[in-house]
PDB file of C-alpha atoms in Angstrom:
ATOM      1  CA  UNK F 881     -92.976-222.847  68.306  1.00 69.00           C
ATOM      2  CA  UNK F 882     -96.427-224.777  68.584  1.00 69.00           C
ATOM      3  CA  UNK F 883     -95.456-226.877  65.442  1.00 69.00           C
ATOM      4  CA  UNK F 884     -92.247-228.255  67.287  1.00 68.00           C
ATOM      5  CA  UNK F 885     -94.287-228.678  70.135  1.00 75.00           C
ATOM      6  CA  UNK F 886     -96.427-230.899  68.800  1.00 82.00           C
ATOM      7  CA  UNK F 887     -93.762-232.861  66.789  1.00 79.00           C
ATOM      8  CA  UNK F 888     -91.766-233.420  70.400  1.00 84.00           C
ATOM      9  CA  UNK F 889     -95.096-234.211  71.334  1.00 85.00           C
ATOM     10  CA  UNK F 890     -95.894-237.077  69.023  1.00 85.00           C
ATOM     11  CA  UNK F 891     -92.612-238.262  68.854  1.00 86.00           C
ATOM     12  CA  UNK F 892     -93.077-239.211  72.575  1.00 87.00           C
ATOM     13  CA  UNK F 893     -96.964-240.526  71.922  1.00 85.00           C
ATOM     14  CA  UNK F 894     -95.192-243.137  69.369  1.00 86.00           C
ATOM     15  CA  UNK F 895     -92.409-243.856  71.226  1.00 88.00           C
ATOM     16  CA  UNK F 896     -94.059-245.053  74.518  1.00 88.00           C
ATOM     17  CA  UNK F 897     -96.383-246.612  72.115  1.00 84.00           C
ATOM     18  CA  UNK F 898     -93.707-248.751  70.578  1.00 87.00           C
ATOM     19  CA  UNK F 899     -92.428-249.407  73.848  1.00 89.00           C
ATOM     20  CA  UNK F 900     -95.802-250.677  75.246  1.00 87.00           C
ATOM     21  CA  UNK F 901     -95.487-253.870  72.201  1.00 85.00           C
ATOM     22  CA  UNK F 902     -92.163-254.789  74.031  1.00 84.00           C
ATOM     23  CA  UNK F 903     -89.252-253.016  71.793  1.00 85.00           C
ATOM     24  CA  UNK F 904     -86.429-251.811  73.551  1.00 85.00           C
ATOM     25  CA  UNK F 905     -85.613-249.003  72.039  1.00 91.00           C
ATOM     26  CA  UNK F 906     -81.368-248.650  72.037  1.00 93.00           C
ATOM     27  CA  UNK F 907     -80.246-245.514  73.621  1.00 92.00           C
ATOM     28  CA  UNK F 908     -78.314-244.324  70.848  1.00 93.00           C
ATOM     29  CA  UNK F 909     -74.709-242.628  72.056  1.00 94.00           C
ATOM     30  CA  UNK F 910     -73.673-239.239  71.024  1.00 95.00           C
ATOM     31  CA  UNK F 911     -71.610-240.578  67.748  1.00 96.00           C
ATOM     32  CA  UNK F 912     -74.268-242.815  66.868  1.00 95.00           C
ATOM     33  CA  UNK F 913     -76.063-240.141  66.529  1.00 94.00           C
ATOM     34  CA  UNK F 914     -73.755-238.195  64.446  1.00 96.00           C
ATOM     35  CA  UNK F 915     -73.194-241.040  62.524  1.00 96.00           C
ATOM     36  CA  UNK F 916     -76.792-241.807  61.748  1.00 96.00           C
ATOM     37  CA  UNK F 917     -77.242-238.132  60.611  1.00 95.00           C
ATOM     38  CA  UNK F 918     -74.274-237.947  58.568  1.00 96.00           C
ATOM     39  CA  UNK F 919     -75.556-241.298  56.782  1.00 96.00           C
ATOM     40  CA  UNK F 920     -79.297-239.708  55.839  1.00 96.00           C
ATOM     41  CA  UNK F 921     -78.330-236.054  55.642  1.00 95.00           C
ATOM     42  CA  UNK F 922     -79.515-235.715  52.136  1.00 95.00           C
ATOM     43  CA  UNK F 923     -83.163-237.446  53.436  1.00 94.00           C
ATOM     44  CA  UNK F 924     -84.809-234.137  54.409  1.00 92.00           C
ATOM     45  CA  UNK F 925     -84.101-232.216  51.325  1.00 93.00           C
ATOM     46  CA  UNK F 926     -84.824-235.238  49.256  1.00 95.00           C
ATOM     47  CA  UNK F 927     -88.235-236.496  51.136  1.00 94.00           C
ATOM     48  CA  UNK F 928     -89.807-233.900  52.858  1.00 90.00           C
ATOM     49  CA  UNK F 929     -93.417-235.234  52.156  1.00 88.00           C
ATOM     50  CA  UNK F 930     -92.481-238.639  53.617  1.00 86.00           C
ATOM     51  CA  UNK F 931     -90.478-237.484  56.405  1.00 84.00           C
ATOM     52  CA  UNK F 932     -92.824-234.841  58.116  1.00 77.00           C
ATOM     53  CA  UNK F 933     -95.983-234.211  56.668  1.00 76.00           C
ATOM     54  CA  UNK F 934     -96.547-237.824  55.884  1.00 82.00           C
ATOM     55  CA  UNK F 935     -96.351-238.942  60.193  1.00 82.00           C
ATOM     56  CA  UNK F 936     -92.678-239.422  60.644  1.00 87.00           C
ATOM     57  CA  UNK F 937     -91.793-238.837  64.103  1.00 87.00           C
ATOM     58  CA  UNK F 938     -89.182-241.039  65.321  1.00 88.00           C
ATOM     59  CA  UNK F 939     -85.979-243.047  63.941  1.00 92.00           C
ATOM     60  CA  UNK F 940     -85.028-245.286  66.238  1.00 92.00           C
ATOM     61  CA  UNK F 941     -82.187-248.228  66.676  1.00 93.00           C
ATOM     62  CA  UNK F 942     -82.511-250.993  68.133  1.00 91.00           C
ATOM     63  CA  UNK F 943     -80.919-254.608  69.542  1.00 86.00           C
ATOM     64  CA  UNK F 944     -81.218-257.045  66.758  1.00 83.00           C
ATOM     65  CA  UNK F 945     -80.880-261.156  67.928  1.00 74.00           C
ATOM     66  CA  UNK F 946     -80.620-263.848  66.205  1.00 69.00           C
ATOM     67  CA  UNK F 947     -84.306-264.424  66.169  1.00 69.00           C
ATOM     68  CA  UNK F 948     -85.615-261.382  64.392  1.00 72.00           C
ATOM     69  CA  UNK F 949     -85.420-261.805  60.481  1.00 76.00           C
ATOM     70  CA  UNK F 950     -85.603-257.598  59.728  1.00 82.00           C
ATOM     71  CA  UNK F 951     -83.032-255.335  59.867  1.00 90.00           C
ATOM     72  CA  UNK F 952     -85.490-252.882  59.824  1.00 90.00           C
ATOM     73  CA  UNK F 953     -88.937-251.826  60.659  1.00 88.00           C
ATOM     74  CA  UNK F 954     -91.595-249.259  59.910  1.00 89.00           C
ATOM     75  CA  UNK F 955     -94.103-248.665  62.932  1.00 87.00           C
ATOM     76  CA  UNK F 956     -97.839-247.690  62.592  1.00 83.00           C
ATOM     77  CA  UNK F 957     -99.452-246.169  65.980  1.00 75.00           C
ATOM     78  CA  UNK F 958    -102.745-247.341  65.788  1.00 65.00           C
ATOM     79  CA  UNK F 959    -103.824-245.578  68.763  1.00 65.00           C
ATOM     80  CA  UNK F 960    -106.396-243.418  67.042  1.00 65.00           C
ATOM     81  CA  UNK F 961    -106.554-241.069  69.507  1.00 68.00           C
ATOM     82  CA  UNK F 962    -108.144-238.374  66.782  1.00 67.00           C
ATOM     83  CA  UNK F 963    -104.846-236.737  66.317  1.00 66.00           C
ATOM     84  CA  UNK F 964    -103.942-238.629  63.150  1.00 73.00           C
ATOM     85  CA  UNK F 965    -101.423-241.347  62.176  1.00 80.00           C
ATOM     86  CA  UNK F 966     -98.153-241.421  63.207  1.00 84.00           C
ATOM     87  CA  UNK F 967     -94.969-243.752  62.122  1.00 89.00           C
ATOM     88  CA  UNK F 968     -91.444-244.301  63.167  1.00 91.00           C
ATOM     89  CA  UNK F 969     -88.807-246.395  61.687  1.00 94.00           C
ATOM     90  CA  UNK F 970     -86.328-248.465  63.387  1.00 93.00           C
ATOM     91  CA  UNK F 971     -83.105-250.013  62.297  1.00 94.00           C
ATOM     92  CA  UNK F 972     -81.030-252.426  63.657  1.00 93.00           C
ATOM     93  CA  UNK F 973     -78.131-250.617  65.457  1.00 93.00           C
ATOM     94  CA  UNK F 974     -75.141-253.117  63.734  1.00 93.00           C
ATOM     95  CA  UNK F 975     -76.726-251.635  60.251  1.00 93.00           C
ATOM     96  CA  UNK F 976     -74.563-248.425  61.266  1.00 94.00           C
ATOM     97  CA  UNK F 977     -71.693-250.487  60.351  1.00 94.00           C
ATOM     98  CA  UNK F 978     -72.423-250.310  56.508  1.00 95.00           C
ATOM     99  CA  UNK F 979     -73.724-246.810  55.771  1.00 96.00           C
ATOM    100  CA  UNK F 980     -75.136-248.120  52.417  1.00 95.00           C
ATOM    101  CA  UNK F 981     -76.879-250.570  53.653  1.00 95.00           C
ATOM    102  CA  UNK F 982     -78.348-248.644  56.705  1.00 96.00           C
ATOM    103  CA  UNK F 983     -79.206-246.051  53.718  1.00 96.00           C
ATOM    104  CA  UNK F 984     -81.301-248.850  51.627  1.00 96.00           C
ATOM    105  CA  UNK F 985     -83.091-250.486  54.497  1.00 95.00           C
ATOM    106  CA  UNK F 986     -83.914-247.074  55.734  1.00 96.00           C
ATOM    107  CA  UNK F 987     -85.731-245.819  52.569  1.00 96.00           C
ATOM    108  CA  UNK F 988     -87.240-249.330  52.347  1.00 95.00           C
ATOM    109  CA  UNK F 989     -88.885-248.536  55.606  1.00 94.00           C
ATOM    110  CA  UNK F 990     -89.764-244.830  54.012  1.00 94.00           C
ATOM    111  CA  UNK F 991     -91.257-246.688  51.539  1.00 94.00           C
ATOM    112  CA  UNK F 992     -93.585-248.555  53.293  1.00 93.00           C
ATOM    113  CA  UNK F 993     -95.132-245.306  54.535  1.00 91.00           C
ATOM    114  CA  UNK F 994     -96.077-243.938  51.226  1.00 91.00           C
ATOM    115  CA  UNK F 995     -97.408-247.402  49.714  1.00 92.00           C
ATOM    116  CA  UNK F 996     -97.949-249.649  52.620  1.00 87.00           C
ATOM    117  CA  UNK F 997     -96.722-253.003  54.146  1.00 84.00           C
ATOM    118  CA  UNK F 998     -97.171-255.546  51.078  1.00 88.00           C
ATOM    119  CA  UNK F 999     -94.098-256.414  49.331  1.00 89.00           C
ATOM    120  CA  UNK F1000     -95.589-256.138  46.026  1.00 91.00           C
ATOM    121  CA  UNK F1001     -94.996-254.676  42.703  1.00 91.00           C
ATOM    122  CA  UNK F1002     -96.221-251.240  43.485  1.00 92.00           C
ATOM    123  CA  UNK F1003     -94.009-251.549  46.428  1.00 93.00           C
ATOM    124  CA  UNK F1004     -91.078-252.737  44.356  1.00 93.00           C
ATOM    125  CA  UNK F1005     -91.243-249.569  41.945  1.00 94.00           C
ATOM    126  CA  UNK F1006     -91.972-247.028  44.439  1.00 95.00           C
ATOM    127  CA  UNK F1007     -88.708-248.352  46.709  1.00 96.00           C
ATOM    128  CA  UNK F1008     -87.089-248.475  43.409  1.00 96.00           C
ATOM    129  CA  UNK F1009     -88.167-244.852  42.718  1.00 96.00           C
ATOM    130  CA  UNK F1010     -86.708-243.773  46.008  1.00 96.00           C
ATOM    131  CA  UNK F1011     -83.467-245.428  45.197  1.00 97.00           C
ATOM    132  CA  UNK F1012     -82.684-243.763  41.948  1.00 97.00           C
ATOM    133  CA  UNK F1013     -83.775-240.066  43.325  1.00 96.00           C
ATOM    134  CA  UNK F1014     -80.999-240.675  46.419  1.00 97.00           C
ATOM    135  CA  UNK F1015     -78.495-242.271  43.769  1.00 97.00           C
ATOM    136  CA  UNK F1016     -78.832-239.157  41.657  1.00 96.00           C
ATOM    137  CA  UNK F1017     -78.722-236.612  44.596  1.00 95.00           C
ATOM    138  CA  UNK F1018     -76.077-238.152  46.512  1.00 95.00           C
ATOM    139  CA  UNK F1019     -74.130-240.127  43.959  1.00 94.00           C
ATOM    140  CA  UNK F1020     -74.028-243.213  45.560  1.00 93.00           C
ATOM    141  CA  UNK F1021     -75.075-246.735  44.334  1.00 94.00           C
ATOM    142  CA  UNK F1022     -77.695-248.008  46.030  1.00 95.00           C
ATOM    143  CA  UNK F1023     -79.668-251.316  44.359  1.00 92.00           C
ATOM    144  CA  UNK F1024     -82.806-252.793  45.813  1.00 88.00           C
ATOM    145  CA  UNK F1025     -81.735-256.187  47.099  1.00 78.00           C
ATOM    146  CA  UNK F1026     -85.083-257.453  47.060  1.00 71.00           C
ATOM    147  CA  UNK F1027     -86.211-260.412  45.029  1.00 66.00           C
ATOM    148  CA  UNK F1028     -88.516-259.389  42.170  1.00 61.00           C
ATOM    149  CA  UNK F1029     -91.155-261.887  42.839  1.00 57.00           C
ATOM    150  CA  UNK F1030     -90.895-260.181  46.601  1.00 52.00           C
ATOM    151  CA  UNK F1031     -90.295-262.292  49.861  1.00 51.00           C
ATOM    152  CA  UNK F1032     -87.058-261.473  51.688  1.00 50.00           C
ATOM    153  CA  UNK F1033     -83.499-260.977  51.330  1.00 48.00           C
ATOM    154  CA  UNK F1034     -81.758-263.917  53.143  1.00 43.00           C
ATOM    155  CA  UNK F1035     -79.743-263.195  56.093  1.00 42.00           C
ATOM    156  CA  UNK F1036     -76.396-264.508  54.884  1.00 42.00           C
ATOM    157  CA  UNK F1037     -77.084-262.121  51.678  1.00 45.00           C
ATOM    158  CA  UNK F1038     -77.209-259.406  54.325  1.00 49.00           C
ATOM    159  CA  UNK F1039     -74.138-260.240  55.839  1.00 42.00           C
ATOM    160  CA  UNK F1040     -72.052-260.358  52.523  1.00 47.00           C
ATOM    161  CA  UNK F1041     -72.871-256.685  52.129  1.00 42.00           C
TER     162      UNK F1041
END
């Protein structure tokens, strides 16, 4: 009971830390919910390390515009408050749309826990890692969309997906 505590506890430290830089964290409905659960069931039995003892507290959606260039994003709370690092992940809520692709840019964000922000090489393998573990649990066929020499995938490529 005092580990769920503490989880519920953090997950609120991070989120009214994310809120304090200015996200707006979107209020997901009841079969957004649903729907985001059904689309990373397989997560928690596939990355337990990354998704609880590694920080994870909160997945979030949230309002993309026109203006913001990811369709996902991996949060670091930096408050140092002595009780240890925590992340969250947010997606853009029109990802829902394309399960696939909401699956890929999610474990792109999971990846960035394990080996950082860079978009490097190590980065590259390790997403690539993730990838082929979920392909062979789930059976599905996700491909990292990313260009090898790293930089970003362009919007319209997003869009064709």
């Amino acid at each position: 009971a005092q580990a769920m505590t503490n989880f519920l506890s953090e997950k609120q430290r991070i989120r009214r830390w994310i809120e304090r830089q200015g996200v707006q964290i979107h209020d997901a409905t009841p079969k957004e919910s649903e729907a985001v659960r059904q689309i990373l069931k397989d997560t928690p039995r596939l990355f337990p390390d990354l998704l609880y003892r590694s920080g994870l507290r909160l997945l979030f959606l949230y309002e993309q515009d026109e203006t913001q260039e990811n369709d996902g994003v991996c949060w670091l709370d930096v408050t140092r408050d002595g009780h240890g690092v925590l992340y969250a992940i947010g997606l853009a809520t029109w990802t829902l749309e394309n399960p696939p692709y909401f699956q890929l840019v999610f474990l792109h964000e999971l990846a960035h826990i394990a080996v950082g922000g860079e978009h490097n090489a190590a980065f590259r393998a390790y997403l690539d890692s993730l990838i082929a573990r979920f392909n062979e649990a789930t059976g599905v066929q996700l491909v990292n969309d990313y260009p090898s020499e790293g930089g970003k995938r362009s919007r319209s490529a997003r869009a064709d997906d």
